[in-house]
JSON list of C-alpha atoms and ligand atoms in Angstrom, two decimals:
[
{"chain": "A", "resi": 1, "resn": "MET", "atom": "CA", "xyz": [-15.05, -7.94, -2.22]},
{"chain": "A", "resi": 2, "resn": "THR", "atom": "CA", "xyz": [-12.08, -6.01, -1.03]},
{"chain": "A", "resi": 3, "resn": "SER", "atom": "CA", "xyz": [-11.88, -6.46, 2.62]},
{"chain": "A", "resi": 4, "resn": "ALA", "atom": "CA", "xyz": [-12.42, -3.88, 5.49]},
{"chain": "A", "resi": 5, "resn": "ASP", "atom": "CA", "xyz": [-8.86, -4.96, 6.64]},
{"chain": "A", "resi": 6, "resn": "TYR", "atom": "CA", "xyz": [-7.34, -3.69, 3.46]},
{"chain": "A", "resi": 7, "resn": "PHE", "atom": "CA", "xyz": [-9.17, -0.13, 3.98]},
{"chain": "A", "resi": 8, "resn": "GLU", "atom": "CA", "xyz": [-8.16, -0.15, 7.61]},
{"chain": "A", "resi": 9, "resn": "GLY", "atom": "CA", "xyz": [-4.47, -0.80, 6.50]},
{"chain": "A", "resi": 10, "resn": "LEU", "atom": "CA", "xyz": [-4.66, 1.95, 3.90]},
{"chain": "A", "resi": 11, "resn": "TYR", "atom": "CA", "xyz": [-5.96, 4.46, 6.66]},
{"chain": "A", "resi": 12, "resn": "ALA", "atom": "CA", "xyz": [-3.18, 3.34, 9.08]},
{"chain": "A", "resi": 13, "resn": "GLU", "atom": "CA", "xyz": [-0.66, 4.46, 6.46]},
{"chain": "A", "resi": 14, "resn": "SER", "atom": "CA", "xyz": [-2.03, 7.65, 5.48]},
{"chain": "A", "resi": 15, "resn": "SER", "atom": "CA", "xyz": [-4.89, 9.56, 6.58]},
{"chain": "A", "resi": 16, "resn": "ASP", "atom": "CA", "xyz": [-6.03, 10.60, 3.14]},
{"chain": "A", "resi": 17, "resn": "PRO", "atom": "CA", "xyz": [-4.88, 7.56, 1.02]},
{"chain": "A", "resi": 18, "resn": "TRP", "atom": "CA", "xyz": [-6.25, 8.97, -2.27]},
{"chain": "A", "resi": 19, "resn": "GLN", "atom": "CA", "xyz": [-5.32, 12.63, -1.51]},
{"chain": "A", "resi": 20, "resn": "LEU", "atom": "CA", "xyz": [-8.97, 13.41, -1.87]},
{"chain": "A", "resi": 21, "resn": "ALA", "atom": "CA", "xyz": [-8.43, 16.77, -0.20]},
{"chain": "A", "resi": 22, "resn": "GLU", "atom": "CA", "xyz": [-5.24, 17.71, -2.10]},
{"chain": "A", "resi": 23, "resn": "ARG", "atom": "CA", "xyz": [-5.52, 16.69, -5.68]},
{"chain": "A", "resi": 24, "resn": "GLU", "atom": "CA", "xyz": [-6.98, 18.96, -8.26]},
{"chain": "A", "resi": 25, "resn": "TYR", "atom": "CA", "xyz": [-8.00, 15.81, -10.07]},
{"chain": "A", "resi": 26, "resn": "GLU", "atom": "CA", "xyz": [-10.42, 14.91, -7.21]},
{"chain": "A", "resi": 27, "resn": "ARG", "atom": "CA", "xyz": [-11.52, 18.41, -6.61]},
{"chain": "A", "resi": 28, "resn": "ARG", "atom": "CA", "xyz": [-12.51, 19.01, -10.41]},
{"chain": "A", "resi": 29, "resn": "LYS", "atom": "CA", "xyz": [-14.32, 15.40, -10.22]},
{"chain": "A", "resi": 30, "resn": "HIS", "atom": "CA", "xyz": [-16.21, 16.01, -7.37]},
{"chain": "A", "resi": 31, "resn": "ALA", "atom": "CA", "xyz": [-17.31, 19.55, -8.60]},
{"chain": "A", "resi": 32, "resn": "LEU", "atom": "CA", "xyz": [-18.54, 17.93, -11.74]},
{"chain": "A", "resi": 33, "resn": "THR", "atom": "CA", "xyz": [-20.35, 15.47, -9.69]},
{"chain": "A", "resi": 34, "resn": "VAL", "atom": "CA", "xyz": [-22.16, 17.96, -7.92]},
{"chain": "A", "resi": 35, "resn": "ALA", "atom": "CA", "xyz": [-22.73, 20.17, -10.97]},
{"chain": "A", "resi": 36, "resn": "SER", "atom": "CA", "xyz": [-24.27, 17.10, -12.82]},
{"chain": "A", "resi": 37, "resn": "LEU", "atom": "CA", "xyz": [-27.30, 16.72, -10.35]},
{"chain": "A", "resi": 38, "resn": "PRO", "atom": "CA", "xyz": [-30.40, 17.37, -12.09]},
{"chain": "A", "resi": 39, "resn": "ARG", "atom": "CA", "xyz": [-32.09, 19.22, -9.37]},
{"chain": "A", "resi": 40, "resn": "GLU", "atom": "CA", "xyz": [-31.02, 22.09, -7.12]},
{"chain": "A", "resi": 41, "resn": "ARG", "atom": "CA", "xyz": [-32.35, 20.24, -3.86]},
{"chain": "A", "resi": 42, "resn": "TYR", "atom": "CA", "xyz": [-32.82, 16.95, -2.48]},
{"chain": "A", "resi": 43, "resn": "GLY", "atom": "CA", "xyz": [-34.67, 15.61, 0.57]},
{"chain": "A", "resi": 44, "resn": "HIS", "atom": "CA", "xyz": [-32.74, 12.47, 1.79]},
{"chain": "A", "resi": 45, "resn": "GLY", "atom": "CA", "xyz": [-29.31, 11.66, 0.28]},
{"chain": "A", "resi": 46, "resn": "PHE", "atom": "CA", "xyz": [-27.03, 8.74, 0.93]},
{"chain": "A", "resi": 47, "resn": "GLU", "atom": "CA", "xyz": [-23.49, 8.61, 0.16]},
{"chain": "A", "resi": 48, "resn": "PRO", "atom": "CA", "xyz": [-21.66, 5.11, 1.18]},
{"chain": "A", "resi": 49, "resn": "GLY", "atom": "CA", "xyz": [-18.02, 5.01, 1.04]},
{"chain": "A", "resi": 50, "resn": "CYS", "atom": "CA", "xyz": [-17.50, 8.75, 2.07]},
{"chain": "A", "resi": 51, "resn": "SER", "atom": "CA", "xyz": [-13.96, 8.47, 3.35]},
{"chain": "A", "resi": 52, "resn": "ILE", "atom": "CA", "xyz": [-12.80, 11.84, 4.86]},
{"chain": "A", "resi": 53, "resn": "GLY", "atom": "CA", "xyz": [-16.01, 13.58, 3.60]},
{"chain": "A", "resi": 54, "resn": "THR", "atom": "CA", "xyz": [-14.72, 15.76, 0.81]},
{"chain": "A", "resi": 55, "resn": "LEU", "atom": "CA", "xyz": [-17.57, 14.95, -1.57]},
{"chain": "A", "resi": 56, "resn": "THR", "atom": "CA", "xyz": [-19.89, 14.74, 1.38]},
{"chain": "A", "resi": 57, "resn": "GLU", "atom": "CA", "xyz": [-19.21, 18.50, 2.27]},
{"chain": "A", "resi": 58, "resn": "MET", "atom": "CA", "xyz": [-20.17, 19.33, -1.31]},
{"chain": "A", "resi": 59, "resn": "LEU", "atom": "CA", "xyz": [-23.24, 17.09, -1.31]},
{"chain": "A", "resi": 60, "resn": "ALA", "atom": "CA", "xyz": [-24.29, 18.43, 2.12]},
{"chain": "A", "resi": 61, "resn": "GLY", "atom": "CA", "xyz": [-25.50, 21.97, 0.62]},
{"chain": "A", "resi": 62, "resn": "ARG", "atom": "CA", "xyz": [-27.91, 20.27, -1.59]},
{"chain": "A", "resi": 63, "resn": "CYS", "atom": "CA", "xyz": [-29.72, 17.76, 0.62]},
{"chain": "A", "resi": 64, "resn": "ASP", "atom": "CA", "xyz": [-32.06, 18.46, 3.43]},
{"chain": "A", "resi": 65, "resn": "THR", "atom": "CA", "xyz": [-30.52, 15.40, 5.38]},
{"chain": "A", "resi": 66, "resn": "LEU", "atom": "CA", "xyz": [-27.51, 13.13, 4.25]},
{"chain": "A", "resi": 67, "resn": "LEU", "atom": "CA", "xyz": [-26.17, 9.99, 5.57]},
{"chain": "A", "resi": 68, "resn": "ALA", "atom": "CA", "xyz": [-22.58, 9.22, 4.76]},
{"chain": "A", "resi": 69, "resn": "THR", "atom": "CA", "xyz": [-21.10, 5.99, 5.67]},
{"chain": "A", "resi": 70, "resn": "ASP", "atom": "CA", "xyz": [-17.76, 4.35, 5.82]},
{"chain": "A", "resi": 71, "resn": "PRO", "atom": "CA", "xyz": [-16.58, 0.90, 7.36]},
{"chain": "A", "resi": 72, "resn": "VAL", "atom": "CA", "xyz": [-13.55, 2.64, 8.75]},
{"chain": "A", "resi": 73, "resn": "SER", "atom": "CA", "xyz": [-13.59, 5.03, 11.52]},
{"chain": "A", "resi": 74, "resn": "ALA", "atom": "CA", "xyz": [-10.42, 7.09, 11.17]},
{"chain": "A", "resi": 75, "resn": "PRO", "atom": "CA", "xyz": [-11.80, 8.87, 8.13]},
{"chain": "A", "resi": 76, "resn": "LEU", "atom": "CA", "xyz": [-15.22, 9.16, 9.53]},
{"chain": "A", "resi": 77, "resn": "ASP", "atom": "CA", "xyz": [-13.75, 11.18, 12.51]},
{"chain": "A", "resi": 78, "resn": "ARG", "atom": "CA", "xyz": [-12.09, 13.60, 9.89]},
{"chain": "A", "resi": 79, "resn": "ALA", "atom": "CA", "xyz": [-15.37, 13.68, 7.90]},
{"chain": "A", "resi": 80, "resn": "ARG", "atom": "CA", "xyz": [-17.39, 14.72, 10.93]},
{"chain": "A", "resi": 81, "resn": "THR", "atom": "CA", "xyz": [-15.07, 17.67, 11.52]},
{"chain": "A", "resi": 82, "resn": "ARG", "atom": "CA", "xyz": [-14.90, 18.72, 7.97]},
{"chain": "A", "resi": 83, "resn": "VAL", "atom": "CA", "xyz": [-18.96, 18.58, 7.66]},
{"chain": "A", "resi": 84, "resn": "PRO", "atom": "CA", "xyz": [-20.31, 19.84, 10.93]},
{"chain": "A", "resi": 85, "resn": "GLY", "atom": "CA", "xyz": [-23.99, 20.42, 9.98]},
{"chain": "A", "resi": 86, "resn": "SER", "atom": "CA", "xyz": [-26.57, 18.68, 12.17]},
{"chain": "A", "resi": 87, "resn": "HIS", "atom": "CA", "xyz": [-28.39, 17.41, 8.89]},
{"chain": "A", "resi": 88, "resn": "VAL", "atom": "CA", "xyz": [-25.34, 15.29, 8.10]},
{"chain": "A", "resi": 89, "resn": "GLN", "atom": "CA", "xyz": [-25.02, 12.08, 9.72]},
{"chain": "A", "resi": 90, "resn": "PHE", "atom": "CA", "xyz": [-21.87, 9.83, 9.64]},
{"chain": "A", "resi": 91, "resn": "GLU", "atom": "CA", "xyz": [-22.09, 6.10, 10.43]},
{"chain": "A", "resi": 92, "resn": "ARG", "atom": "CA", "xyz": [-19.62, 3.16, 10.55]},
{"chain": "A", "resi": 93, "resn": "GLN", "atom": "CA", "xyz": [-21.17, 0.99, 8.25]},
{"chain": "A", "resi": 94, "resn": "SER", "atom": "CA", "xyz": [-20.66, -1.29, 4.93]},
{"chain": "A", "resi": 95, "resn": "VAL", "atom": "CA", "xyz": [-22.84, -1.72, 1.82]},
{"chain": "A", "resi": 96, "resn": "PRO", "atom": "CA", "xyz": [-24.49, -3.68, 0.75]},
{"chain": "A", "resi": 97, "resn": "ASP", "atom": "CA", "xyz": [-25.23, -5.05, 4.37]},
{"chain": "A", "resi": 98, "resn": "ASP", "atom": "CA", "xyz": [-26.15, -1.57, 5.76]},
{"chain": "A", "resi": 99, "resn": "TRP", "atom": "CA", "xyz": [-28.57, 0.42, 3.56]},
{"chain": "A", "resi": 100, "resn": "PRO", "atom": "CA", "xyz": [-30.97, 2.97, 5.12]},
{"chain": "A", "resi": 101, "resn": "THR", "atom": "CA", "xyz": [-34.60, 2.60, 4.61]},
{"chain": "A", "resi": 102, "resn": "GLY", "atom": "CA", "xyz": [-36.16, 4.63, 1.82]},
{"chain": "A", "resi": 103, "resn": "PRO", "atom": "CA", "xyz": [-37.36, 6.64, 0.07]},
{"chain": "A", "resi": 104, "resn": "LEU", "atom": "CA", "xyz": [-33.99, 8.09, -0.87]},
{"chain": "A", "resi": 105, "resn": "ASP", "atom": "CA", "xyz": [-33.95, 11.28, -2.96]},
{"chain": "A", "resi": 106, "resn": "LEU", "atom": "CA", "xyz": [-30.31, 10.95, -3.98]},
{"chain": "A", "resi": 107, "resn": "VAL", "atom": "CA", "xyz": [-27.74, 8.00, -3.96]},
{"chain": "A", "resi": 108, "resn": "VAL", "atom": "CA", "xyz": [-24.18, 8.65, -4.77]},
{"chain": "A", "resi": 109, "resn": "LEU", "atom": "CA", "xyz": [-21.83, 5.85, -5.32]},
{"chain": "A", "resi": 110, "resn": "SER", "atom": "CA", "xyz": [-18.40, 7.34, -5.81]},
{"chain": "A", "resi": 111, "resn": "GLU", "atom": "CA", "xyz": [-15.41, 5.21, -6.27]},
{"chain": "A", "resi": 112, "resn": "LEU", "atom": "CA", "xyz": [-16.97, 2.42, -4.42]},
{"chain": "A", "resi": 113, "resn": "LEU", "atom": "CA", "xyz": [-18.57, -0.21, -6.78]},
{"chain": "A", "resi": 114, "resn": "TYR", "atom": "CA", "xyz": [-15.38, -1.94, -7.81]},
{"chain": "A", "resi": 115, "resn": "TYR", "atom": "CA", "xyz": [-14.51, -2.83, -4.15]},
{"chain": "A", "resi": 116, "resn": "LEU", "atom": "CA", "xyz": [-17.65, -5.04, -3.81]},
{"chain": "A", "resi": 117, "resn": "SER", "atom": "CA", "xyz": [-18.09, -8.54, -5.26]},
{"chain": "A", "resi": 118, "resn": "ALA", "atom": "CA", "xyz": [-20.17, -9.26, -8.19]},
{"chain": "A", "resi": 119, "resn": "SER", "atom": "CA", "xyz": [-22.99, -10.36, -5.76]},
{"chain": "A", "resi": 120, "resn": "GLY", "atom": "CA", "xyz": [-22.43, -7.33, -3.66]},
{"chain": "A", "resi": 121, "resn": "ARG", "atom": "CA", "xyz": [-22.86, -5.10, -6.62]},
{"chain": "A", "resi": 122, "resn": "VAL", "atom": "CA", "xyz": [-26.07, -6.93, -7.44]},
{"chain": "A", "resi": 123, "resn": "GLN", "atom": "CA", "xyz": [-27.25, -6.31, -3.79]},
{"chain": "A", "resi": 124, "resn": "VAL", "atom": "CA", "xyz": [-26.53, -2.71, -4.12]},
{"chain": "A", "resi": 125, "resn": "LEU", "atom": "CA", "xyz": [-28.65, -2.45, -7.22]},
{"chain": "A", "resi": 126, "resn": "ALA", "atom": "CA", "xyz": [-31.38, -4.30, -5.43]},
{"chain": "A", "resi": 127, "resn": "HIS", "atom": "CA", "xyz": [-31.18, -1.85, -2.74]},
{"chain": "A", "resi": 128, "resn": "VAL", "atom": "CA", "xyz": [-31.23, 0.99, -5.10]},
{"chain": "A", "resi": 129, "resn": "MET", "atom": "CA", "xyz": [-34.40, -0.34, -6.83]},
{"chain": "A", "resi": 130, "resn": "ASP", "atom": "CA", "xyz": [-36.13, -0.77, -3.34]},
{"chain": "A", "resi": 131, "resn": "THR", "atom": "CA", "xyz": [-35.27, 2.55, -2.02]},
{"chain": "A", "resi": 132, "resn": "LEU", "atom": "CA", "xyz": [-34.82, 5.32, -4.56]},
{"chain": "A", "resi": 133, "resn": "ALA", "atom": "CA", "xyz": [-37.70, 7.55, -4.50]},
{"chain": "A", "resi": 134, "resn": "PRO", "atom": "CA", "xyz": [-39.96, 7.81, -7.80]},
{"chain": "A", "resi": 135, "resn": "ASP", "atom": "CA", "xyz": [-38.37, 11.19, -8.65]},
{"chain": "A", "resi": 136, "resn": "GLY", "atom": "CA", "xyz": [-35.04, 10.29, -7.01]},
{"chain": "A", "resi": 137, "resn": "HIS", "atom": "CA", "xyz": [-31.31, 10.25, -8.58]},
{"chain": "A", "resi": 138, "resn": "LEU", "atom": "CA", "xyz": [-28.59, 7.67, -8.53]},
{"chain": "A", "resi": 139, "resn": "VAL", "atom": "CA", "xyz": [-25.15, 9.02, -9.35]},
{"chain": "A", "resi": 140, "resn": "LEU", "atom": "CA", "xyz": [-22.25, 6.62, -10.24]},
{"chain": "A", "resi": 141, "resn": "VAL", "atom": "CA", "xyz": [-18.50, 8.13, -10.73]},
{"chain": "A", "resi": 142, "resn": "HIS", "atom": "CA", "xyz": [-15.56, 5.70, -11.11]},
{"chain": "A", "resi": 143, "resn": "TRP", "atom": "CA", "xyz": [-12.13, 5.49, -12.25]},
{"chain": "A", "resi": 144, "resn": "ARG", "atom": "CA", "xyz": [-12.06, 3.63, -15.71]},
{"chain": "A", "resi": 145, "resn": "HIS", "atom": "CA", "xyz": [-8.87, 1.53, -15.64]},
{"chain": "A", "resi": 146, "resn": "PRO", "atom": "CA", "xyz": [-7.99, -1.82, -13.93]},
{"chain": "A", "resi": 147, "resn": "PHE", "atom": "CA", "xyz": [-6.17, -1.92, -10.69]},
{"chain": "A", "resi": 148, "resn": "GLU", "atom": "CA", "xyz": [-5.18, -4.47, -8.24]},
{"chain": "A", "resi": 149, "resn": "ALA", "atom": "CA", "xyz": [-7.74, -3.89, -5.45]},
{"chain": "A", "resi": 150, "resn": "ALA", "atom": "CA", "xyz": [-10.66, -3.74, -7.98]},
{"chain": "A", "resi": 151, "resn": "THR", "atom": "CA", "xyz": [-13.04, -6.60, -8.80]},
{"chain": "A", "resi": 152, "resn": "CYS", "atom": "CA", "xyz": [-14.07, -5.00, -11.91]},
{"chain": "A", "resi": 153, "resn": "THR", "atom": "CA", "xyz": [-13.49, -1.81, -13.82]},
{"chain": "A", "resi": 154, "resn": "GLY", "atom": "CA", "xyz": [-15.48, 1.53, -13.41]},
{"chain": "A", "resi": 155, "resn": "ASP", "atom": "CA", "xyz": [-17.01, 1.06, -16.99]},
{"chain": "A", "resi": 156, "resn": "GLN", "atom": "CA", "xyz": [-17.96, -2.53, -16.09]},
{"chain": "A", "resi": 157, "resn": "ALA", "atom": "CA", "xyz": [-19.75, -1.42, -12.95]},
{"chain": "A", "resi": 158, "resn": "HIS", "atom": "CA", "xyz": [-21.40, 1.37, -14.58]},
{"chain": "A", "resi": 159, "resn": "ARG", "atom": "CA", "xyz": [-22.75, -0.94, -17.45]},
{"chain": "A", "resi": 160, "resn": "GLU", "atom": "CA", "xyz": [-24.21, -3.32, -14.87]},
{"chain": "A", "resi": 161, "resn": "ILE", "atom": "CA", "xyz": [-26.57, -0.54, -13.39]},
{"chain": "A", "resi": 162, "resn": "VAL", "atom": "CA", "xyz": [-27.13, 1.45, -16.51]},
{"chain": "A", "resi": 163, "resn": "GLU", "atom": "CA", "xyz": [-28.42, -1.68, -18.37]},
{"chain": "A", "resi": 164, "resn": "CYS", "atom": "CA", "xyz": [-30.96, -2.49, -15.58]},
{"chain": "A", "resi": 165, "resn": "ASP", "atom": "CA", "xyz": [-34.43, -2.44, -16.64]},
{"chain": "A", "resi": 166, "resn": "GLY", "atom": "CA", "xyz": [-36.21, 0.34, -14.66]},
{"chain": "A", "resi": 167, "resn": "LEU", "atom": "CA", "xyz": [-33.42, 3.11, -14.62]},
{"chain": "A", "resi": 168, "resn": "VAL", "atom": "CA", "xyz": [-32.91, 5.55, -17.26]},
{"chain": "A", "resi": 169, "resn": "ARG", "atom": "CA", "xyz": [-29.63, 7.71, -17.82]},
{"chain": "A", "resi": 170, "resn": "VAL", "atom": "CA", "xyz": [-30.06, 11.43, -17.62]},
{"chain": "A", "resi": 171, "resn": "VAL", "atom": "CA", "xyz": [-26.41, 12.39, -17.59]},
{"chain": "A", "resi": 172, "resn": "GLU", "atom": "CA", "xyz": [-23.33, 10.81, -19.14]},
{"chain": "A", "resi": 173, "resn": "HIS", "atom": "CA", "xyz": [-19.86, 11.99, -18.65]},
{"chain": "A", "resi": 174, "resn": "ILE", "atom": "CA", "xyz": [-16.96, 10.19, -19.99]},
{"chain": "A", "resi": 175, "resn": "GLU", "atom": "CA", "xyz": [-13.40, 11.20, -19.96]},
{"chain": "A", "resi": 176, "resn": "GLU", "atom": "CA", "xyz": [-10.01, 9.02, -20.38]},
{"chain": "A", "resi": 177, "resn": "ASP", "atom": "CA", "xyz": [-9.81, 8.26, -16.44]},
{"chain": "A", "resi": 178, "resn": "PHE", "atom": "CA", "xyz": [-13.33, 8.43, -14.94]},
{"chain": "A", "resi": 179, "resn": "ARG", "atom": "CA", "xyz": [-17.05, 8.18, -16.02]},
{"chain": "A", "resi": 180, "resn": "LEU", "atom": "CA", "xyz": [-19.86, 9.78, -14.30]},
{"chain": "A", "resi": 181, "resn": "ASP", "atom": "CA", "xyz": [-23.51, 8.65, -14.88]},
{"chain": "A", "resi": 182, "resn": "VAL", "atom": "CA", "xyz": [-26.73, 10.24, -13.49]},
{"chain": "A", "resi": 183, "resn": "LEU", "atom": "CA", "xyz": [-29.66, 7.70, -13.64]},
{"chain": "A", "resi": 184, "resn": "ALA", "atom": "CA", "xyz": [-33.50, 8.23, -12.84]},
{"chain": "A", "resi": 185, "resn": "ARG", "atom": "CA", "xyz": [-36.31, 5.60, -12.61]},
{"chain": "A", "resi": 186, "resn": "GLY", "atom": "CA", "xyz": [-37.51, 4.89, -16.21]},
{"chain": "B", "resi": 201, "resn": "SAM", "atom": "C1", "xyz": [-11.75, 5.66, -2.88]},
{"chain": "B", "resi": 201, "resn": "SAM", "atom": "S1", "xyz": [-12.53, 6.00, -1.42]},
{"chain": "B", "resi": 201, "resn": "SAM", "atom": "C2", "xyz": [-13.97, 7.05, -2.03]},
{"chain": "B", "resi": 201, "resn": "SAM", "atom": "C3", "xyz": [-14.34, 8.21, -1.36]},
{"chain": "B", "resi": 201, "resn": "SAM", "atom": "C4", "xyz": [-15.24, 9.07, -1.76]},
{"chain": "B", "resi": 201, "resn": "SAM", "atom": "N1", "xyz": [-16.46, 8.29, -2.03]},
{"chain": "B", "resi": 201, "resn": "SAM", "atom": "C5", "xyz": [-14.91, 9.99, -3.25]},
{"chain": "B", "resi": 201, "resn": "SAM", "atom": "O1", "xyz": [-15.26, 9.53, -4.09]},
{"chain": "B", "resi": 201, "resn": "SAM", "atom": "O2", "xyz": [-14.27, 11.02, -2.90]},
{"chain": "B", "resi": 201, "resn": "SAM", "atom": "C6", "xyz": [-13.47, 4.44, -1.16]},
{"chain": "B", "resi": 201, "resn": "SAM", "atom": "C7", "xyz": [-14.02, 4.51, 0.19]},
{"chain": "B", "resi": 201, "resn": "SAM", "atom": "O3", "xyz": [-14.89, 3.51, 0.32]},
{"chain": "B", "resi": 201, "resn": "SAM", "atom": "C8", "xyz": [-14.81, 2.77, 1.71]},
{"chain": "B", "resi": 201, "resn": "SAM", "atom": "N2", "xyz": [-15.41, 1.40, 1.55]},
{"chain": "B", "resi": 201, "resn": "SAM", "atom": "C9", "xyz": [-14.86, 0.24, 0.91]},
{"chain": "B", "resi": 201, "resn": "SAM", "atom": "N3", "xyz": [-15.70, -0.68, 1.02]},
{"chain": "B", "resi": 201, "resn": "SAM", "atom": "C10", "xyz": [-16.82, -0.25, 1.58]},
{"chain": "B", "resi": 201, "resn": "SAM", "atom": "C11", "xyz": [-18.30, -0.72, 1.72]},
{"chain": "B", "resi": 201, "resn": "SAM", "atom": "N4", "xyz": [-18.28, -2.15, 1.49]},
{"chain": "B", "resi": 201, "resn": "SAM", "atom": "N5", "xyz": [-19.19, 0.05, 2.10]},
{"chain": "B", "resi": 201, "resn": "SAM", "atom": "C12", "xyz": [-18.99, 1.23, 2.44]},
{"chain": "B", "resi": 201, "resn": "SAM", "atom": "N6", "xyz": [-17.69, 1.91, 1.98]},
{"chain": "B", "resi": 201, "resn": "SAM", "atom": "C13", "xyz": [-16.90, 1.23, 1.71]},
{"chain": "B", "resi": 201, "resn": "SAM", "atom": "C14", "xyz": [-13.45, 2.76, 2.15]},
{"chain": "B", "resi": 201, "resn": "SAM", "atom": "O4", "xyz": [-13.10, 2.77, 3.32]},
{"chain": "B", "resi": 201, "resn": "SAM", "atom": "C15", "xyz": [-13.08, 4.31, 1.39]},
{"chain": "B", "resi": 201, "resn": "SAM", "atom": "O5", "xyz": [-13.19, 5.44, 2.45]}
]
């Protein structure tokens, strides 16, 4: 698992290390992510690894309540300013150790799974299976190429979850650089 110190260090160097608020690539990917949601409205949403809240801002308009978490406080402060609604809660937390009590109608794992160890990813999947509402959706979005801090590729992380008994894929979008899958309970 990539340590919290690694992410603290990135945010000490830059307030937006991945340029989530600047790059057209990120804006388009977030727009595609939200456009792929099968339902117009969700009750309780959960977005761990929210960073500065760029995707959170878009998800906030689709959820009655939304919990967004990150282990680093600096991006959370920016996210709270970006997404002021009282129905959105930001907490300094890490998955898989911190996971909300379900049922969750929407879980969004965007550019996160490959920072977890193999056992961390297994625990995340177990949490999803324990807390996803019967008609809930799980959204996965990840960069497809290997990089130094990653414990696996995005393709592998998605495969581990897509092949899980009990989930069915309802949306699949694959490009050269990232993939997006939306899953429901089978
Ligand atoms: C590449 S950013 C992704 C931001 C956002 N999800 C998106 O797709 O635009 C990864 C974020 O995950 C956070 N993170 C790293 N390990 C985490 C963990 N175990 N639990 C929750 N968040 C984590 C990092 O601090 C960082 O802000």
